[in-house]
Amino acid sequence: MSGESTMLAAKEQAFIDLHTQHSARVYRYIACPISDRHRAEDLAADVVRIAWEKQLAEPPGIGWLLATARHVIGNEYRGRRRAQELVERLKDEARSQVPGTNAEERAAVADVLVGLRERDREVLMLSYWDELTTAELAQTLGCSPSAAAVRLRRARRAFAKAAPSHLMTERKD
Amino acid sequence: MDRIEQLMKDAKPHVGVPDAAPGSDSARSMVFSTDPNVVPRAGRAPGRRIGVRTVAASVVAAAAVVGAVLVGGNLMLQPAPGPAQTGTPAPSASPAPSAPDAPTPAASQAGTSAGALSTGGVECTLANVDQ
């Protein structure tokens, strides 16, 4: 009985640690491309719940959690609807900004992102918005680290090709 | 930081901190459910959950109505049960009109079974009744 209590307490602590350590990043990953903040909260909670229910031998890392989050988002927003959600999200973001050079730049980046293929856009968002390392990116995408690095290079090339030339020139303030 | 990284980071949407940490509801329900100090969070309930709760409440209400009708119907149709046969019928309250000196079967049975009603050997006639 005491052993069971100790095991349960250890599991609870592991779950609390998991939640404390990663839930904010999972939430940000989900909330970035969609406009519905409350829905993002629910989906992030789903991801943590799935991790808990899986009873993994080792506590999952951020790569595993974001891979799960990808599937959760994929179930929620499929195909064109997901792209439309991102467009709406970026428009909302642009509207909330004070007009200025930075806002124009952001709007231009949003246009470029929306025009990219989904797989390129996703790699860029995971790398720069979610700040994943190559190893974490690989885990999230379900591929090898070298394949993840190749996908990032391709996505960057696609971005550079789609972006207007003035956007790629760094401002000198 | 190169130009693409800079542009991407500048364009990153601002994601506020949620009202409660994501997953906290699940954590409470699974981990802290026995803690008497935990107060359920009042506030937002997503539309889908509200819908589910509404449907569940409707089903429960309908079940309650059906149950009430059935119970009511059973009460109306069921005949009232007769008294249980205990083998010691209660003495008749009204005396037999035709033979006051001959005890009714009910009275005699009662006399044999209940000592409080015994005449103690005295004949049971009106003359022996105390005024």
mmCIF file of C-alpha atoms in Angstrom:
data_model
loop_
_atom_site.group_PDB
_atom_site.id
_atom_site.type_symbol
_atom_site.label_atom_id
_atom_site.label_comp_id
_atom_site.label_asym_id
_atom_site.label_seq_id
_atom_site.Cartn_x
_atom_site.Cartn_y
_atom_site.Cartn_z
ATOM 1 C CA MET A 1 0.000 0.000 0.000
ATOM 2 C CA SER A 2 2.767 2.344 0.942
ATOM 3 C CA GLY A 3 4.681 1.328 -2.165
ATOM 4 C CA GLU A 4 1.646 2.056 -4.350
ATOM 5 C CA SER A 5 1.232 5.448 -2.722
ATOM 6 C CA THR A 6 4.858 6.253 -3.309
ATOM 7 C CA MET A 7 4.593 5.180 -6.949
ATOM 8 C CA LEU A 8 1.458 7.258 -7.438
ATOM 9 C CA ALA A 9 3.086 10.259 -5.829
ATOM 10 C CA ALA A 10 6.104 9.828 -8.099
ATOM 11 C CA LYS A 11 3.833 9.683 -11.158
ATOM 12 C CA GLU A 12 1.984 12.764 -10.039
ATOM 13 C CA GLN A 13 5.240 14.584 -9.532
ATOM 14 C CA ALA A 14 6.456 13.491 -12.967
ATOM 15 C CA PHE A 15 3.260 14.804 -14.505
ATOM 16 C CA ILE A 16 3.557 18.098 -12.655
ATOM 17 C CA ASP A 17 7.161 18.425 -13.785
ATOM 18 C CA LEU A 18 6.159 17.697 -17.359
ATOM 19 C CA HIS A 19 3.417 20.274 -17.210
ATOM 20 C CA THR A 20 5.579 22.912 -15.555
ATOM 21 C CA GLN A 21 8.476 22.420 -17.916
ATOM 22 C CA HIS A 22 6.769 22.205 -21.300
ATOM 23 C CA SER A 23 3.135 23.271 -21.267
ATOM 24 C CA ALA A 24 3.857 26.920 -22.055
ATOM 25 C CA ARG A 25 5.875 25.996 -25.141
ATOM 26 C CA VAL A 26 3.214 23.556 -26.278
ATOM 27 C CA TYR A 27 0.604 26.256 -25.845
ATOM 28 C CA ARG A 28 2.661 28.786 -27.801
ATOM 29 C CA TYR A 29 3.223 26.283 -30.599
ATOM 30 C CA ILE A 30 -0.496 25.722 -30.914
ATOM 31 C CA ALA A 31 -1.599 29.292 -30.340
ATOM 32 C CA CYS A 32 0.743 30.861 -32.907
ATOM 33 C CA PRO A 33 -1.061 29.692 -36.019
ATOM 34 C CA ILE A 34 -4.655 29.785 -34.791
ATOM 35 C CA SER A 35 -6.812 32.682 -33.685
ATOM 36 C CA ASP A 36 -8.895 30.936 -31.066
ATOM 37 C CA ARG A 37 -6.973 31.308 -27.838
ATOM 38 C CA HIS A 38 -9.360 29.234 -25.791
ATOM 39 C CA ARG A 39 -9.281 26.442 -28.326
ATOM 40 C CA ALA A 40 -5.481 26.591 -28.205
ATOM 41 C CA GLU A 41 -5.628 26.138 -24.439
ATOM 42 C CA ASP A 42 -7.838 23.096 -24.818
ATOM 43 C CA LEU A 43 -5.607 21.557 -27.460
ATOM 44 C CA ALA A 44 -2.490 22.164 -25.356
ATOM 45 C CA ALA A 45 -4.219 20.469 -22.438
ATOM 46 C CA ASP A 46 -5.029 17.562 -24.744
ATOM 47 C CA VAL A 47 -1.356 17.178 -25.616
ATOM 48 C CA VAL A 48 -0.309 17.034 -21.967
ATOM 49 C CA ARG A 49 -3.140 14.617 -21.248
ATOM 50 C CA ILE A 50 -2.021 12.330 -24.066
ATOM 51 C CA ALA A 51 1.534 12.376 -22.718
ATOM 52 C CA TRP A 52 0.179 11.411 -19.297
ATOM 53 C CA GLU A 53 -1.996 8.630 -20.637
ATOM 54 C CA LYS A 54 0.811 7.139 -22.735
ATOM 55 C CA GLN A 55 2.672 6.208 -19.543
ATOM 56 C CA LEU A 56 5.999 6.545 -21.345
ATOM 57 C CA ALA A 57 9.053 4.957 -19.781
ATOM 58 C CA GLU A 58 10.929 8.255 -20.020
ATOM 59 C CA PRO A 59 9.392 11.697 -19.629
ATOM 60 C CA PRO A 60 8.715 13.048 -23.116
ATOM 61 C CA GLY A 61 10.827 15.911 -24.441
ATOM 62 C CA ILE A 62 9.580 18.983 -26.237
ATOM 63 C CA GLY A 63 10.108 17.264 -29.588
ATOM 64 C CA TRP A 64 7.722 14.435 -28.667
ATOM 65 C CA LEU A 65 5.181 16.872 -27.284
ATOM 66 C CA LEU A 66 5.236 19.095 -30.363
ATOM 67 C CA ALA A 67 4.968 16.049 -32.618
ATOM 68 C CA THR A 68 1.837 15.120 -30.683
ATOM 69 C CA ALA A 69 0.648 18.703 -30.922
ATOM 70 C CA ARG A 70 1.080 18.555 -34.718
ATOM 71 C CA HIS A 71 -1.260 15.584 -34.848
ATOM 72 C CA VAL A 72 -3.733 17.249 -32.523
ATOM 73 C CA ILE A 73 -3.744 20.397 -34.645
ATOM 74 C CA GLY A 74 -3.915 18.269 -37.782
ATOM 75 C CA ASN A 75 -7.038 16.603 -36.488
ATOM 76 C CA GLU A 76 -8.551 19.927 -35.550
ATOM 77 C CA TYR A 77 -7.635 21.956 -38.603
ATOM 78 C CA ARG A 78 -7.138 20.024 -41.772
ATOM 79 C CA GLY A 79 -5.579 21.209 -45.025
ATOM 80 C CA ARG A 80 -6.919 24.478 -46.337
ATOM 81 C CA ARG A 81 -8.621 25.314 -43.088
ATOM 82 C CA ARG A 82 -5.289 25.220 -41.276
ATOM 83 C CA ALA A 83 -3.757 27.607 -43.820
ATOM 84 C CA GLN A 84 -6.796 29.864 -43.503
ATOM 85 C CA GLU A 85 -6.404 29.875 -39.730
ATOM 86 C CA LEU A 86 -2.803 31.009 -40.107
ATOM 87 C CA VAL A 87 -3.805 33.789 -42.516
ATOM 88 C CA GLU A 88 -6.437 35.006 -40.061
ATOM 89 C CA ARG A 89 -3.975 34.799 -37.217
ATOM 90 C CA LEU A 90 -1.361 36.860 -39.021
ATOM 91 C CA LYS A 91 -3.945 39.399 -40.129
ATOM 92 C CA ASP A 92 -5.089 39.786 -36.533
ATOM 93 C CA GLU A 93 -1.502 40.266 -35.527
ATOM 94 C CA ALA A 94 -0.915 42.892 -38.196
ATOM 95 C CA ARG A 95 -4.067 44.795 -37.174
ATOM 96 C CA SER A 96 -2.951 44.891 -33.554
ATOM 97 C CA GLN A 97 0.375 46.489 -34.459
ATOM 98 C CA VAL A 98 1.027 50.207 -34.484
ATOM 99 C CA PRO A 99 1.481 51.253 -38.119
ATOM 100 C CA GLY A 100 5.127 51.698 -39.027
ATOM 101 C CA THR A 101 8.014 50.154 -40.801
ATOM 102 C CA ASN A 102 8.069 47.105 -38.567
ATOM 103 C CA ALA A 103 4.374 46.465 -39.084
ATOM 104 C CA GLU A 104 4.818 46.628 -42.851
ATOM 105 C CA GLU A 105 7.702 44.221 -42.618
ATOM 106 C CA ARG A 106 5.673 41.828 -40.537
ATOM 107 C CA ALA A 107 2.806 41.973 -42.984
ATOM 108 C CA ALA A 108 5.218 41.237 -45.819
ATOM 109 C CA VAL A 109 6.638 38.240 -43.957
ATOM 110 C CA ALA A 110 3.093 37.023 -43.327
ATOM 111 C CA ASP A 111 2.366 37.223 -47.052
ATOM 112 C CA VAL A 112 5.496 35.252 -47.837
ATOM 113 C CA LEU A 113 4.670 32.598 -45.242
ATOM 114 C CA VAL A 114 1.134 32.149 -46.459
ATOM 115 C CA GLY A 115 2.435 31.693 -49.998
ATOM 116 C CA LEU A 116 4.856 28.910 -49.063
ATOM 117 C CA ARG A 117 4.092 25.216 -49.154
ATOM 118 C CA GLU A 118 2.823 24.000 -45.848
ATOM 119 C CA ARG A 119 5.812 21.767 -45.163
ATOM 120 C CA ASP A 120 8.243 24.662 -45.691
ATOM 121 C CA ARG A 121 6.173 27.039 -43.615
ATOM 122 C CA GLU A 122 5.928 24.532 -40.792
ATOM 123 C CA VAL A 123 9.681 23.951 -40.644
ATOM 124 C CA LEU A 124 10.348 27.684 -40.486
ATOM 125 C CA MET A 125 7.762 28.189 -37.774
ATOM 126 C CA LEU A 126 9.111 25.306 -35.697
ATOM 127 C CA SER A 127 12.690 26.508 -36.057
ATOM 128 C CA TYR A 128 12.221 30.213 -35.479
ATOM 129 C CA TRP A 129 8.940 30.619 -33.648
ATOM 130 C CA ASP A 130 9.273 27.572 -31.425
ATOM 131 C CA GLU A 131 13.070 27.785 -31.329
ATOM 132 C CA LEU A 132 13.634 24.076 -31.727
ATOM 133 C CA THR A 133 17.095 22.639 -32.121
ATOM 134 C CA THR A 134 17.758 20.407 -35.115
ATOM 135 C CA ALA A 135 17.347 17.307 -32.926
ATOM 136 C CA GLU A 136 14.030 18.568 -31.536
ATOM 137 C CA LEU A 137 12.900 19.540 -35.021
ATOM 138 C CA ALA A 138 13.712 16.034 -36.219
ATOM 139 C CA GLN A 139 11.726 14.481 -33.403
ATOM 140 C CA THR A 140 8.796 16.759 -34.054
ATOM 141 C CA LEU A 141 8.785 16.024 -37.780
ATOM 142 C CA GLY A 142 9.440 12.330 -37.262
ATOM 143 C CA CYS A 143 12.633 12.221 -39.329
ATOM 144 C CA SER A 144 16.378 12.016 -38.820
ATOM 145 C CA PRO A 145 18.331 15.092 -37.735
ATOM 146 C CA SER A 146 20.081 15.267 -41.088
ATOM 147 C CA ALA A 147 16.758 15.112 -42.920
ATOM 148 C CA ALA A 148 15.433 17.850 -40.668
ATOM 149 C CA ALA A 149 18.428 20.014 -41.467
ATOM 150 C CA VAL A 150 17.862 19.477 -45.182
ATOM 151 C CA ARG A 151 14.203 20.398 -44.843
ATOM 152 C CA LEU A 152 15.142 23.586 -43.026
ATOM 153 C CA ARG A 153 17.604 24.555 -45.742
ATOM 154 C CA ARG A 154 14.963 23.986 -48.414
ATOM 155 C CA ALA A 155 12.420 26.000 -46.504
ATOM 156 C CA ARG A 156 14.841 28.874 -46.122
ATOM 157 C CA ARG A 157 15.569 28.816 -49.850
ATOM 158 C CA ALA A 158 11.856 28.836 -50.574
ATOM 159 C CA PHE A 159 11.371 31.779 -48.236
ATOM 160 C CA ALA A 160 14.241 33.736 -49.815
ATOM 161 C CA LYS A 161 12.867 33.052 -53.278
ATOM 162 C CA ALA A 162 9.340 34.123 -52.385
ATOM 163 C CA ALA A 163 10.294 37.221 -50.425
ATOM 164 C CA PRO A 164 10.552 40.556 -52.214
ATOM 165 C CA SER A 165 14.130 41.733 -52.563
ATOM 166 C CA HIS A 166 13.643 44.773 -50.355
ATOM 167 C CA LEU A 167 12.503 42.509 -47.527
ATOM 168 C CA MET A 168 15.701 40.516 -47.622
ATOM 169 C CA THR A 169 17.802 43.629 -47.300
ATOM 170 C CA GLU A 170 18.470 44.397 -43.681
ATOM 171 C CA ARG A 171 17.406 47.806 -42.450
ATOM 172 C CA LYS A 172 20.098 50.128 -41.172
ATOM 173 C CA ASP A 173 18.600 52.087 -38.282
ATOM 174 C CA MET B 1 21.232 35.775 -36.611
ATOM 175 C CA ASP B 2 20.722 35.932 -40.367
ATOM 176 C CA ARG B 3 18.073 37.922 -42.188
ATOM 177 C CA ILE B 4 15.503 35.143 -42.520
ATOM 178 C CA GLU B 5 15.768 34.262 -38.861
ATOM 179 C CA GLN B 6 15.445 37.916 -37.924
ATOM 180 C CA LEU B 7 12.376 38.402 -40.122
ATOM 181 C CA MET B 8 10.735 35.277 -38.810
ATOM 182 C CA LYS B 9 11.339 36.172 -35.183
ATOM 183 C CA ASP B 10 10.071 39.692 -35.716
ATOM 184 C CA ALA B 11 6.926 38.317 -37.334
ATOM 185 C CA LYS B 12 6.232 35.812 -34.591
ATOM 186 C CA PRO B 13 2.701 36.358 -33.284
ATOM 187 C CA HIS B 14 2.453 37.500 -29.704
ATOM 188 C CA VAL B 15 0.912 34.725 -27.720
ATOM 189 C CA GLY B 16 -0.324 35.847 -24.360
ATOM 190 C CA VAL B 17 -0.180 33.770 -21.258
ATOM 191 C CA PRO B 18 -3.363 31.760 -20.933
ATOM 192 C CA ASP B 19 -5.757 32.455 -18.061
ATOM 193 C CA ALA B 20 -4.633 29.258 -16.446
ATOM 194 C CA ALA B 21 -1.660 27.200 -17.391
ATOM 195 C CA PRO B 22 -2.551 24.847 -20.212
ATOM 196 C CA GLY B 23 -3.425 21.424 -18.977
ATOM 197 C CA SER B 24 -4.174 22.623 -15.484
ATOM 198 C CA ASP B 25 -7.748 21.417 -15.655
ATOM 199 C CA SER B 26 -6.579 17.974 -16.586
ATOM 200 C CA ALA B 27 -3.919 18.081 -13.911
ATOM 201 C CA ARG B 28 -6.440 19.017 -11.276
ATOM 202 C CA SER B 29 -8.902 16.370 -12.240
ATOM 203 C CA MET B 30 -6.333 13.606 -12.396
ATOM 204 C CA VAL B 31 -3.811 14.538 -9.750
ATOM 205 C CA PHE B 32 -5.421 16.790 -7.200
ATOM 206 C CA SER B 33 -8.976 15.591 -7.262
ATOM 207 C CA THR B 34 -8.886 14.488 -3.631
ATOM 208 C CA ASP B 35 -7.426 17.704 -2.355
ATOM 209 C CA PRO B 36 -10.156 19.485 -0.360
ATOM 210 C CA ASN B 37 -8.393 22.823 -0.825
ATOM 211 C CA VAL B 38 -8.800 22.810 -4.564
ATOM 212 C CA VAL B 39 -11.567 25.081 -5.730
ATOM 213 C CA PRO B 40 -12.941 24.264 -9.177
ATOM 214 C CA ARG B 41 -12.150 27.010 -11.605
ATOM 215 C CA ALA B 42 -15.177 29.069 -12.434
ATOM 216 C CA GLY B 43 -15.255 30.739 -15.753
ATOM 217 C CA ARG B 44 -14.811 29.753 -19.330
ATOM 218 C CA ALA B 45 -16.424 26.655 -20.625
ATOM 219 C CA PRO B 46 -15.810 25.993 -24.306
ATOM 220 C CA GLY B 47 -18.843 25.821 -26.513
ATOM 221 C CA ARG B 48 -18.431 22.136 -27.234
ATOM 222 C CA ARG B 49 -18.366 21.302 -23.534
ATOM 223 C CA ILE B 50 -21.406 23.461 -22.922
ATOM 224 C CA GLY B 51 -23.167 21.612 -25.705
ATOM 225 C CA VAL B 52 -22.247 18.253 -24.269
ATOM 226 C CA ARG B 53 -23.424 19.304 -20.830
ATOM 227 C CA THR B 54 -26.688 20.584 -22.246
ATOM 228 C CA VAL B 55 -27.337 17.317 -24.036
ATOM 229 C CA ALA B 56 -26.436 15.332 -20.910
ATOM 230 C CA ALA B 57 -28.752 17.461 -18.778
ATOM 231 C CA SER B 58 -31.578 16.971 -21.268
ATOM 232 C CA VAL B 59 -31.091 13.209 -21.251
ATOM 233 C CA VAL B 60 -31.089 13.121 -17.456
ATOM 234 C CA ALA B 61 -34.227 15.258 -17.305
ATOM 235 C CA ALA B 62 -36.000 13.047 -19.840
ATOM 236 C CA ALA B 63 -34.992 9.938 -17.908
ATOM 237 C CA ALA B 64 -36.340 11.502 -14.710
ATOM 238 C CA VAL B 65 -39.678 12.246 -16.387
ATOM 239 C CA VAL B 66 -39.952 8.699 -17.765
ATOM 240 C CA GLY B 67 -39.060 7.285 -14.373
ATOM 241 C CA ALA B 68 -41.674 9.415 -12.657
ATOM 242 C CA VAL B 69 -44.333 8.294 -15.145
ATOM 243 C CA LEU B 70 -43.470 4.644 -14.656
ATOM 244 C CA VAL B 71 -43.442 4.886 -10.886
ATOM 245 C CA GLY B 72 -46.707 6.809 -10.914
ATOM 246 C CA GLY B 73 -48.265 4.254 -13.247
ATOM 247 C CA ASN B 74 -47.218 1.382 -11.035
ATOM 248 C CA LEU B 75 -48.707 3.073 -8.009
ATOM 249 C CA MET B 76 -52.005 3.620 -9.790
ATOM 250 C CA LEU B 77 -52.423 0.169 -11.299
ATOM 251 C CA GLN B 78 -51.110 -2.007 -8.529
ATOM 252 C CA PRO B 79 -53.915 -3.350 -6.245
ATOM 253 C CA ALA B 80 -53.540 -2.617 -2.585
ATOM 254 C CA PRO B 81 -52.114 -5.678 -0.870
ATOM 255 C CA GLY B 82 -54.194 -7.435 1.743
ATOM 256 C CA PRO B 83 -53.080 -7.703 5.324
ATOM 257 C CA ALA B 84 -50.432 -10.226 5.999
ATOM 258 C CA GLN B 85 -51.679 -13.511 7.403
ATOM 259 C CA THR B 86 -50.015 -13.747 10.773
ATOM 260 C CA GLY B 87 -52.077 -16.615 12.180
ATOM 261 C CA THR B 88 -53.306 -14.419 15.029
ATOM 262 C CA PRO B 89 -56.127 -12.384 13.580
ATOM 263 C CA ALA B 90 -57.090 -9.305 15.482
ATOM 264 C CA PRO B 91 -60.219 -9.558 17.622
ATOM 265 C CA SER B 92 -63.322 -8.212 16.073
ATOM 266 C CA ALA B 93 -64.211 -4.805 17.393
ATOM 267 C CA SER B 94 -67.943 -5.358 17.121
ATOM 268 C CA PRO B 95 -69.548 -8.031 19.255
ATOM 269 C CA ALA B 96 -71.639 -10.685 17.597
ATOM 270 C CA PRO B 97 -75.239 -9.411 17.701
ATOM 271 C CA SER B 98 -77.022 -12.800 17.836
ATOM 272 C CA ALA B 99 -75.288 -14.581 20.693
ATOM 273 C CA PRO B 100 -73.801 -12.405 23.357
ATOM 274 C CA ASP B 101 -73.192 -15.373 25.650
ATOM 275 C CA ALA B 102 -71.439 -17.342 22.946
ATOM 276 C CA PRO B 103 -68.140 -15.815 22.131
ATOM 277 C CA THR B 104 -67.430 -15.334 18.513
ATOM 278 C CA PRO B 105 -64.723 -17.436 16.999
ATOM 279 C CA ALA B 106 -62.611 -14.366 16.782
ATOM 280 C CA ALA B 107 -63.056 -13.670 20.479
ATOM 281 C CA SER B 108 -62.363 -17.252 21.465
ATOM 282 C CA GLN B 109 -59.266 -17.348 19.351
ATOM 283 C CA ALA B 110 -58.142 -14.115 20.850
ATOM 284 C CA GLY B 111 -58.832 -15.463 24.284
ATOM 285 C CA THR B 112 -56.603 -18.415 23.728
ATOM 286 C CA SER B 113 -53.816 -16.441 22.344
ATOM 287 C CA ALA B 114 -53.879 -13.221 24.325
ATOM 288 C CA GLY B 115 -53.782 -13.523 28.102
ATOM 289 C CA ALA B 116 -54.910 -9.953 28.629
ATOM 290 C CA LEU B 117 -58.355 -10.807 27.265
ATOM 291 C CA SER B 118 -58.926 -13.908 29.404
ATOM 292 C CA THR B 119 -62.034 -13.973 31.658
ATOM 293 C CA GLY B 120 -60.214 -15.996 34.279
ATOM 294 C CA GLY B 121 -62.910 -18.717 34.310
ATOM 295 C CA VAL B 122 -65.825 -16.297 34.894
ATOM 296 C CA GLU B 123 -68.712 -16.748 32.494
ATOM 297 C CA CYS B 124 -68.816 -14.078 29.905
ATOM 298 C CA THR B 125 -72.356 -12.646 30.394
ATOM 299 C CA LEU B 126 -73.710 -9.155 30.711
ATOM 300 C CA ALA B 127 -74.405 -9.743 34.397
ATOM 301 C CA ASN B 128 -70.755 -10.266 35.081
ATOM 302 C CA VAL B 129 -69.691 -7.108 33.336
ATOM 303 C CA ASP B 130 -68.593 -4.419 35.782
ATOM 304 C CA GLN B 131 -70.608 -1.301 35.622
#
